[in-house]
Amino acid sequence: MATEELQKGESGGGRGEEKMMENSISMLKLSPEEERLVIRDSVFAAESQCKEGDTFYLITQRWWQHWLQYVNQGMTTTTNDGALHSSEFSELACSTAQKRPSAIDNSDLINDATSEDSSIGIELLDTLVEGRDYVLLPEDVWKQLFMWYGGGPVLPRKVINSGLSQTELGQLTVEVYLLRLQLIYMPKRERSIIRISKKETIRELHRRACEAFNLDMEQISIWDYYGHRKHDLMNNMDKTLDDANIQMGQDILVELLGNESDTFGGCLSSLQENGSTSALFEPSKSSMSIAGGLSASRGVFRGCSTEFSQNHYGASQVGEVDNSNGICGVVTRGAAGGLTGLLNLGNTCFMNSAIQCLVHTPEFARYFRDDYHPDINKNNPLGMVGELALAFGELLRKLWAPGRTPISPRPFKSKLARFAPQFSGYNQHDSQELLAFLLDGLHEDLNRVKHKPYIKSKDADGRLDEEVADEYWANHIARNDSIIVDVCQGQYKSTLICPICAKVSVTFDPFMYLSLPLQPTNHRSMTVMVFTSDGTAHPEPCTVTVPKQGRCRDLIQAISNACSIKNGEKILLAEIRGHQVHRFLEDPLILLSTIKDDDHLAAYKIQKLVKDTLYLQLIHQREERESSSAKSAMISKPFGIPLVSPISRDRRVTGADIQEIICKMLSPLERVGTLTPSRLANNTSVSESEAASDPSEDATASGTGTKSAASDSMDEDPSDPKIAGTLELPLQLVTEKIERIDLSKEKENTISLSSSSASICVFLDWSDKLLEKYETQYLANSPEVFKYVPATKKARTEPLSLYTCLEAFLREEPLVPEDMWYCPQCKERRQASKKLDLWRLPEVLVIHLKRFSYSRSMKHKLETFVNFPIHDFDLTNYVAHKSSSKRQLYELYALSNHYGGMGSGHYTAHIKLLDENRWYNFDDSHISPINEEDVKSAAAYVLFYRRVKGEDVTVSNGEHSYVGHNNILTQK
């Protein structure tokens, strides 16, 4: 079992491996640069092959940083070829020589007190944060470092699928903290602590319980005893603990069959006499009960430092109780509610920030303080039996009750952990991800539609956008009708255009929030000129979007998808300099950051050859004057983009074969109505299949479609040496000795192919007559990878505007390779261009600024200051639906802030109390007034805007009247 393997590594097995490896440490002395390259290559390989069940190893961040400085010493400039788990790998530059690190010492990750209990093996400290305290290394990387340095303890952890069920495919993540469960055996009042993976089955839990209490599986029944109440009988043996919603630190009740009717109270009184009641019936407050969750998962922000919050904000984060009389927030004037803080339970500032923003949304505050119970949908399979809505409503009412005593969100946190295991434990998370879950979960719990009808969307078929949009919205409301839809959901228009057949697809989709990119983005557009080696298509530029920190494999995959590569074909990527191939980019691990925006790339669609191949490179040259002077001599100069075709080294190749290959490559460039070598070859082919082909097909393939002047010219006798001589291409092969061979004189002679070089070069001398026969402008068009549009001086000095971010979100761009669109007209997946337009705006507009990017090799936060409007956020010109003459104005009333970097950080909220027309800073349990000008900062992460009603606003006793876009929220 996976758990046994982990425990074996954590306890005796891990120490045995440690001793064995120490005895076999290689004495081979590598230089720091050599070590760096070895580890870099191992990381790259692991990134592309990571799968469920793989093993990763924890290593202390302190030792890892020392090693990074050691291997990067002497580097004085930032390089991009060595990103390794942390961007610091490539950015560290050491001005002084660093000593080689001593043996790996992971002791600062270990809880010595609990690790003395041999029954559960080595225990990690419960407050560890990835990137701050430890780094996760792939198995091959760990073994290499361990061979060089030795040390320990060895801390292996498994990769699991973090999908919320066995059948759901989620992201891969490393399970750093196994579930810590307390087994309670009744009626003997025995207890046992175990560690077990959340992906283990209930059958394994039964086996572990029997092992702990020396029982047989037939003798016992096991209950989910979360919160010290019997919830579910755990008898589905194939179900995982994750699917059963078993949480970190909870109790599991083990009952002996036949004794279920025993008086539980008698056991309780006995436990009370022994002073054990607290362990059985109170939530565990031991350090181990709060150690849980996943680590190193993409899209999950973690790392809020407990010390940071305690030292800078004075709020106790552990050991709090629901009756928090001893902790007070800032006392403010007035008796009105809404100024109550939330206790930090330990890295829950992300949750507190998100909750305060939702609680202070006027429509939600009014709705949940009224009787919302009739809307609760307990039978919605997508909901949470109404429990999430009830827990949120209860918490909202407490926060709006009179008084200033901070509230503990523990009951709400418990409900959240049961229905969203990704937020279990006490690690830091992303407030926007929590907001997305809460909005969706509250909607499903409060969906007034009890039985969702099946509705099939109809194609636009040329109908007016207004008609299609209203139809889509009506269909959406027929299945989704809740306070969340009334307040937060809008609609945008999505337009897809097929690049091949120009098919236009228009849909109108709902949205809950807008995620706006910040500059610089995490992706980049790259333009590549694509050629075919078999003469089936014209050369054409192809623009794709790839990860900024991606590799050549990402670019090749994107081009392959965009060009609809067939079976047996592949993309050969090349960098072009001086009208020749500078290098073939065949290594899939080459960083795209090494390719600059002003470089020129070519992609060649070639056949996959099983045998050893080399590439025939056709270089174009023509006579030009040596200088601008009319009297200067004429010399041959290269021009255009070279063409490439594969050749098998095992094949006998003659001059005529090369002539035929090149004619085939050039065939798409033939001008209509001219007699070219390739058309001549089509009529004089020695291939029986080609000889039997329909001449009309040749004409179509060459772009004529019907018999034309070109066909008439081919009626002449092609065997006439006079004609053949005039149509033969003037080709010269350059040998390894830099000798030029005239291929017209080597028609039947075998050409010696290089055994060491990856390519052979053939030069084509383009005469004026030959240039007239081909459309060589396709060869001359060599676009840059990315063409910059210079920014104005004003744009360079001004901060990034929220309007600019919105325009980037709405800008038309090609789909990324993983989101290729299936064109119903072509019947193939295409890299369509996509354009978004806002169509219907909600009453409350939530805007997420995309500050975080995640990958196993890099974590990054953009500290860009975004200049967002507090008043009069005008979206009128961004709404495609122009039927209404009203201005679309919004006002900011709340925002979630994130301070700090990726390794540590803290969330707060800025809230405007509309009744007071005053801004406050909500920092967990502490609340303080702030000036409006202090609301804007580079920490702004999620913005909450409410619609300005204009003529729809009525003022009565200082209160606004809000009218929902479905006319559900109207209050006067």
Coordinates of N, CA, C and O in Angstrom, one line a residue, residues 692-784:
A692 N 0.1 7.2 -64.1 CA -1.3 6.9 -64.2 C -2.3 7.9 -63.6 O -3.5 7.8 -63.7
S693 N -1.7 9.0 -63.0 CA -2.6 9.9 -62.3 C -3.3 10.8 -63.3 O -2.9 11.0 -64.4
D694 N -4.4 11.4 -62.9 CA -5.2 12.2 -63.7 C -4.6 13.6 -63.9 O -4.3 14.2 -62.9
P695 N -4.3 14.0 -65.1 CA -3.7 15.3 -65.3 C -4.4 16.5 -64.7 O -3.9 17.5 -64.3
S696 N -5.8 16.3 -64.6 CA -6.6 17.4 -64.0 C -6.2 17.6 -62.6 O -6.3 18.7 -62.0
E697 N -5.9 16.5 -61.9 CA -5.5 16.6 -60.5 C -4.2 17.3 -60.3 O -4.0 18.1 -59.4
D698 N -3.3 17.1 -61.3 CA -2.0 17.9 -61.2 C -2.3 19.3 -61.4 O -1.6 20.2 -60.7
A699 N -3.2 19.6 -62.3 CA -3.5 21.0 -62.5 C -4.1 21.7 -61.3 O -3.8 22.8 -60.9
T700 N -5.0 20.9 -60.6 CA -5.6 21.4 -59.4 C -4.6 21.6 -58.3 O -4.6 22.6 -57.6
A701 N -3.7 20.6 -58.1 CA -2.7 20.7 -57.1 C -1.8 21.9 -57.3 O -1.3 22.5 -56.3
S702 N -1.5 22.3 -58.5 CA -0.6 23.4 -58.7 C -1.3 24.7 -58.7 O -0.7 25.7 -58.9
G703 N -2.6 24.7 -58.4 CA -3.3 25.9 -58.2 C -4.1 26.4 -59.4 O -4.7 27.5 -59.4
T704 N -4.1 25.7 -60.5 CA -4.8 26.1 -61.7 C -6.3 25.7 -61.7 O -7.1 26.5 -62.1
G705 N -6.6 24.5 -61.3 CA -7.9 24.1 -61.2 C -8.5 23.6 -62.5 O -9.2 22.7 -62.6
T706 N -8.1 24.2 -63.6 CA -8.6 23.8 -65.0 C -7.4 23.8 -65.9 O -6.3 24.4 -65.6
K707 N -7.6 23.3 -67.1 CA -6.5 23.2 -68.0 C -6.3 24.7 -68.6 O -7.2 25.3 -69.0
S708 N -5.1 25.1 -68.4 CA -4.8 26.5 -68.8 C -3.6 26.6 -69.7 O -3.2 25.6 -70.3
A709 N -3.0 27.8 -69.7 CA -1.8 27.9 -70.5 C -0.7 27.0 -70.1 O 0.2 26.6 -70.9
A710 N -0.6 26.8 -68.7 CA 0.4 25.9 -68.2 C 0.2 24.5 -68.8 O 1.1 23.8 -69.2
S711 N -1.1 24.0 -68.9 CA -1.3 22.7 -69.4 C -1.0 22.7 -70.9 O -0.5 21.7 -71.5
D712 N -1.3 23.8 -71.6 CA -1.0 23.8 -73.0 C 0.5 23.7 -73.3 O 1.0 23.0 -74.2
S713 N 1.3 24.4 -72.4 CA 2.7 24.4 -72.6 C 3.3 23.0 -72.3 O 4.3 22.7 -72.9
M714 N 2.6 22.3 -71.5 CA 3.1 21.0 -71.1 C 2.7 20.0 -72.2 O 3.2 18.8 -72.2
D715 N 1.9 20.4 -73.2 CA 1.7 19.5 -74.4 C 2.9 19.3 -75.3 O 2.9 18.4 -76.1
E716 N 3.8 20.2 -75.1 CA 5.1 20.1 -75.8 C 5.8 18.9 -75.4 O 5.6 18.4 -74.3
D717 N 6.7 18.3 -76.2 CA 7.4 17.1 -75.9 C 8.4 17.4 -74.8 O 9.4 18.1 -75.0
P718 N 8.2 16.9 -73.6 CA 9.1 17.2 -72.5 C 10.5 16.5 -72.7 O 11.4 16.9 -72.0
S719 N 10.5 15.5 -73.6 CA 11.8 14.9 -73.8 C 12.8 15.7 -74.7 O 13.9 15.3 -74.8
D720 N 12.2 16.8 -75.2 CA 13.1 17.6 -76.0 C 14.2 18.2 -75.2 O 13.9 18.9 -74.2
P721 N 15.4 17.9 -75.5 CA 16.5 18.4 -74.6 C 16.6 19.9 -74.5 O 17.1 20.4 -73.5
K722 N 16.1 20.5 -75.5 CA 16.2 22.0 -75.5 C 15.3 22.5 -74.4 O 15.6 23.4 -73.6
I723 N 14.0 21.9 -74.3 CA 13.1 22.3 -73.3 C 13.6 21.9 -71.9 O 13.6 22.7 -70.9
A724 N 14.0 20.7 -71.8 CA 14.5 20.1 -70.5 C 15.6 21.0 -70.0 O 15.7 21.2 -68.8
G725 N 16.5 21.3 -70.8 CA 17.7 22.1 -70.4 C 17.3 23.5 -69.9 O 17.9 24.0 -68.9
T726 N 16.3 24.1 -70.5 CA 15.9 25.4 -70.0 C 15.1 25.4 -68.7 O 15.1 26.4 -68.0
L727 N 14.5 24.2 -68.4 CA 13.7 24.2 -67.2 C 14.4 23.6 -66.0 O 13.9 23.5 -64.9
E728 N 15.6 23.0 -66.2 CA 16.3 22.4 -65.1 C 16.8 23.5 -64.1 O 17.3 24.5 -64.5
L729 N 16.6 23.2 -62.8 CA 17.0 24.2 -61.8 C 18.5 24.2 -61.7 O 19.2 23.1 -61.6
P730 N 19.1 25.4 -61.6 CA 20.6 25.5 -61.4 C 20.9 25.3 -59.9 O 20.9 26.2 -59.1
L731 N 21.3 24.0 -59.6 CA 21.6 23.7 -58.2 C 23.0 23.3 -58.0 O 23.6 22.7 -58.8
Q732 N 23.5 23.8 -56.8 CA 24.9 23.5 -56.5 C 24.9 22.9 -55.0 O 24.4 23.5 -54.1
L733 N 25.6 21.7 -54.9 CA 25.7 21.1 -53.6 C 27.0 21.5 -53.0 O 28.1 21.4 -53.6
V734 N 27.0 21.9 -51.7 CA 28.2 22.2 -51.0 C 28.6 21.1 -50.1 O 27.8 20.6 -49.3
T735 N 29.8 20.5 -50.3 CA 30.3 19.4 -49.6 C 30.9 19.8 -48.3 O 31.0 21.0 -47.9
E736 N 31.3 18.8 -47.5 CA 31.9 19.1 -46.2 C 33.2 19.8 -46.3 O 33.7 20.5 -45.4
K737 N 33.9 19.7 -47.5 CA 35.1 20.4 -47.8 C 34.9 21.7 -48.4 O 35.8 22.3 -49.0
I738 N 33.7 22.2 -48.4 CA 33.3 23.5 -48.9 C 33.5 23.5 -50.4 O 33.9 24.6 -51.0
E739 N 33.3 22.4 -51.1 CA 33.4 22.4 -52.5 C 32.0 22.4 -53.1 O 31.1 21.8 -52.5
R740 N 31.8 23.0 -54.2 CA 30.5 23.1 -54.8 C 30.4 22.2 -56.0 O 31.3 22.1 -56.9
I741 N 29.3 21.4 -56.0 CA 29.1 20.4 -57.1 C 27.9 20.8 -57.9 O 26.8 21.0 -57.3
D742 N 28.1 20.9 -59.2 CA 27.0 21.2 -60.1 C 26.1 20.0 -60.2 O 26.5 19.0 -60.9
L743 N 24.9 20.0 -59.7 CA 24.1 18.8 -59.7 C 23.5 18.4 -61.1 O 23.1 17.3 -61.3
S744 N 23.5 19.4 -62.0 CA 23.1 19.1 -63.3 C 24.0 18.1 -64.0 O 23.6 17.5 -65.0
K745 N 25.2 18.0 -63.5 CA 26.2 17.1 -64.1 C 26.3 15.8 -63.3 O 27.2 15.0 -63.6
E746 N 25.5 15.7 -62.3 CA 25.6 14.5 -61.4 C 24.2 13.8 -61.3 O 23.8 13.2 -60.3
K747 N 23.5 13.9 -62.5 CA 22.1 13.3 -62.5 C 22.1 11.9 -62.1 O 21.3 11.4 -61.2
E748 N 23.0 11.1 -62.6 CA 22.9 9.6 -62.3 C 24.0 9.2 -61.3 O 24.0 8.0 -60.9
N749 N 24.8 10.1 -60.9 CA 25.9 9.8 -60.0 C 25.3 9.9 -58.5 O 24.5 10.7 -58.2
T750 N 25.9 9.0 -57.7 CA 25.5 8.9 -56.3 C 26.2 10.1 -55.6 O 27.4 10.3 -55.7
I751 N 25.3 10.8 -54.8 CA 25.9 11.9 -54.0 C 26.3 11.4 -52.6 O 25.5 10.7 -51.9
S752 N 27.5 11.7 -52.2 CA 28.0 11.3 -50.9 C 27.4 12.1 -49.8 O 27.6 13.4 -49.8
L753 N 26.6 11.5 -48.9 CA 26.0 12.2 -47.9 C 26.9 12.3 -46.6 O 27.5 11.3 -46.3
S754 N 26.9 13.4 -45.9 CA 27.7 13.5 -44.7 C 27.2 12.6 -43.6 O 26.0 12.4 -43.4
S755 N 28.2 12.0 -43.0 CA 27.9 11.0 -41.9 C 27.9 11.8 -40.5 O 27.5 11.2 -39.5
S756 N 28.5 13.0 -40.5 CA 28.6 13.7 -39.3 C 27.7 14.9 -39.2 O 27.1 15.2 -38.1
S757 N 27.5 15.6 -40.3 CA 26.6 16.8 -40.3 C 25.2 16.5 -40.3 O 24.7 15.4 -40.8
A758 N 24.4 17.4 -39.7 CA 22.9 17.1 -39.6 C 22.2 17.5 -40.9 O 21.1 17.2 -41.1
S759 N 22.9 18.3 -41.8 CA 22.2 18.7 -43.0 C 23.2 18.9 -44.1 O 24.5 18.9 -43.9
I760 N 22.7 18.9 -45.3 CA 23.5 19.2 -46.5 C 22.9 20.5 -47.1 O 21.7 20.7 -47.1
C761 N 23.7 21.3 -47.7 CA 23.3 22.6 -48.2 C 23.3 22.6 -49.7 O 24.3 22.2 -50.3
V762 N 22.2 23.0 -50.3 CA 22.1 23.1 -51.8 C 21.7 24.5 -52.1 O 20.7 25.0 -51.5
F763 N 22.5 25.1 -53.0 CA 22.2 26.5 -53.4 C 21.5 26.6 -54.7 O 21.8 25.9 -55.7
L764 N 20.4 27.4 -54.7 CA 19.7 27.6 -56.0 C 19.9 29.0 -56.5 O 19.6 30.0 -55.8
D765 N 20.5 29.1 -57.7 CA 20.7 30.5 -58.3 C 19.5 30.9 -59.0 O 19.2 30.3 -60.1
W766 N 18.8 31.9 -58.5 CA 17.6 32.4 -59.2 C 17.9 33.4 -60.2 O 18.4 34.5 -59.9
S767 N 17.7 33.1 -61.5 CA 17.9 34.0 -62.6 C 16.6 34.9 -62.7 O 15.5 34.5 -62.1
D768 N 16.6 35.9 -63.5 CA 15.4 36.7 -63.6 C 14.3 36.0 -64.3 O 13.1 36.1 -63.9
K769 N 14.6 35.1 -65.2 CA 13.6 34.3 -65.9 C 13.0 33.3 -64.9 O 11.8 33.1 -64.9
L770 N 13.8 32.7 -64.0 CA 13.3 31.8 -63.0 C 12.4 32.5 -62.0 O 11.4 32.0 -61.5
L771 N 12.8 33.7 -61.6 CA 12.0 34.5 -60.6 C 10.6 34.8 -61.2 O 9.7 34.9 -60.4
E772 N 10.5 34.9 -62.5 CA 9.2 35.2 -63.1 C 8.3 34.0 -63.1 O 7.1 34.1 -63.1
K773 N 8.8 32.8 -62.9 CA 8.0 31.6 -62.9 C 7.5 31.2 -61.5 O 6.6 30.4 -61.4
Y774 N 8.1 31.8 -60.5 CA 7.7 31.5 -59.1 C 7.3 32.7 -58.3 O 7.8 33.8 -58.5
E775 N 6.4 32.5 -57.4 CA 6.0 33.6 -56.5 C 6.9 33.6 -55.2 O 6.6 33.1 -54.2
T776 N 8.1 34.2 -55.4 CA 9.1 34.1 -54.4 C 8.9 35.1 -53.2 O 9.6 35.1 -52.3
Q777 N 7.8 35.9 -53.3 CA 7.5 36.7 -52.2 C 7.1 35.9 -50.9 O 7.3 36.4 -49.8
Y778 N 6.7 34.7 -51.1 CA 6.4 33.8 -50.0 C 7.7 33.5 -49.3 O 7.7 33.3 -48.1
L779 N 8.8 33.4 -50.0 CA 10.1 33.1 -49.4 C 10.7 34.3 -48.7 O 11.4 34.2 -47.7
A780 N 10.4 35.5 -49.3 CA 11.0 36.7 -48.7 C 10.3 37.1 -47.4 O 10.9 37.9 -46.6
N781 N 9.1 36.7 -47.2 CA 8.3 37.1 -46.1 C 8.8 36.3 -44.8 O 8.4 35.2 -44.6
S782 N 9.6 36.9 -44.0 CA 10.2 36.3 -42.9 C 9.8 37.1 -41.6 O 10.6 38.0 -41.2
P783 N 8.7 36.9 -41.0 CA 8.2 37.7 -39.9 C 9.1 37.5 -38.7 O 9.6 36.4 -38.4
E784 N 9.1 38.5 -37.8 CA 9.8 38.3 -36.6 C 8.9 37.5 -35.6 O 7.7 37.4 -35.8

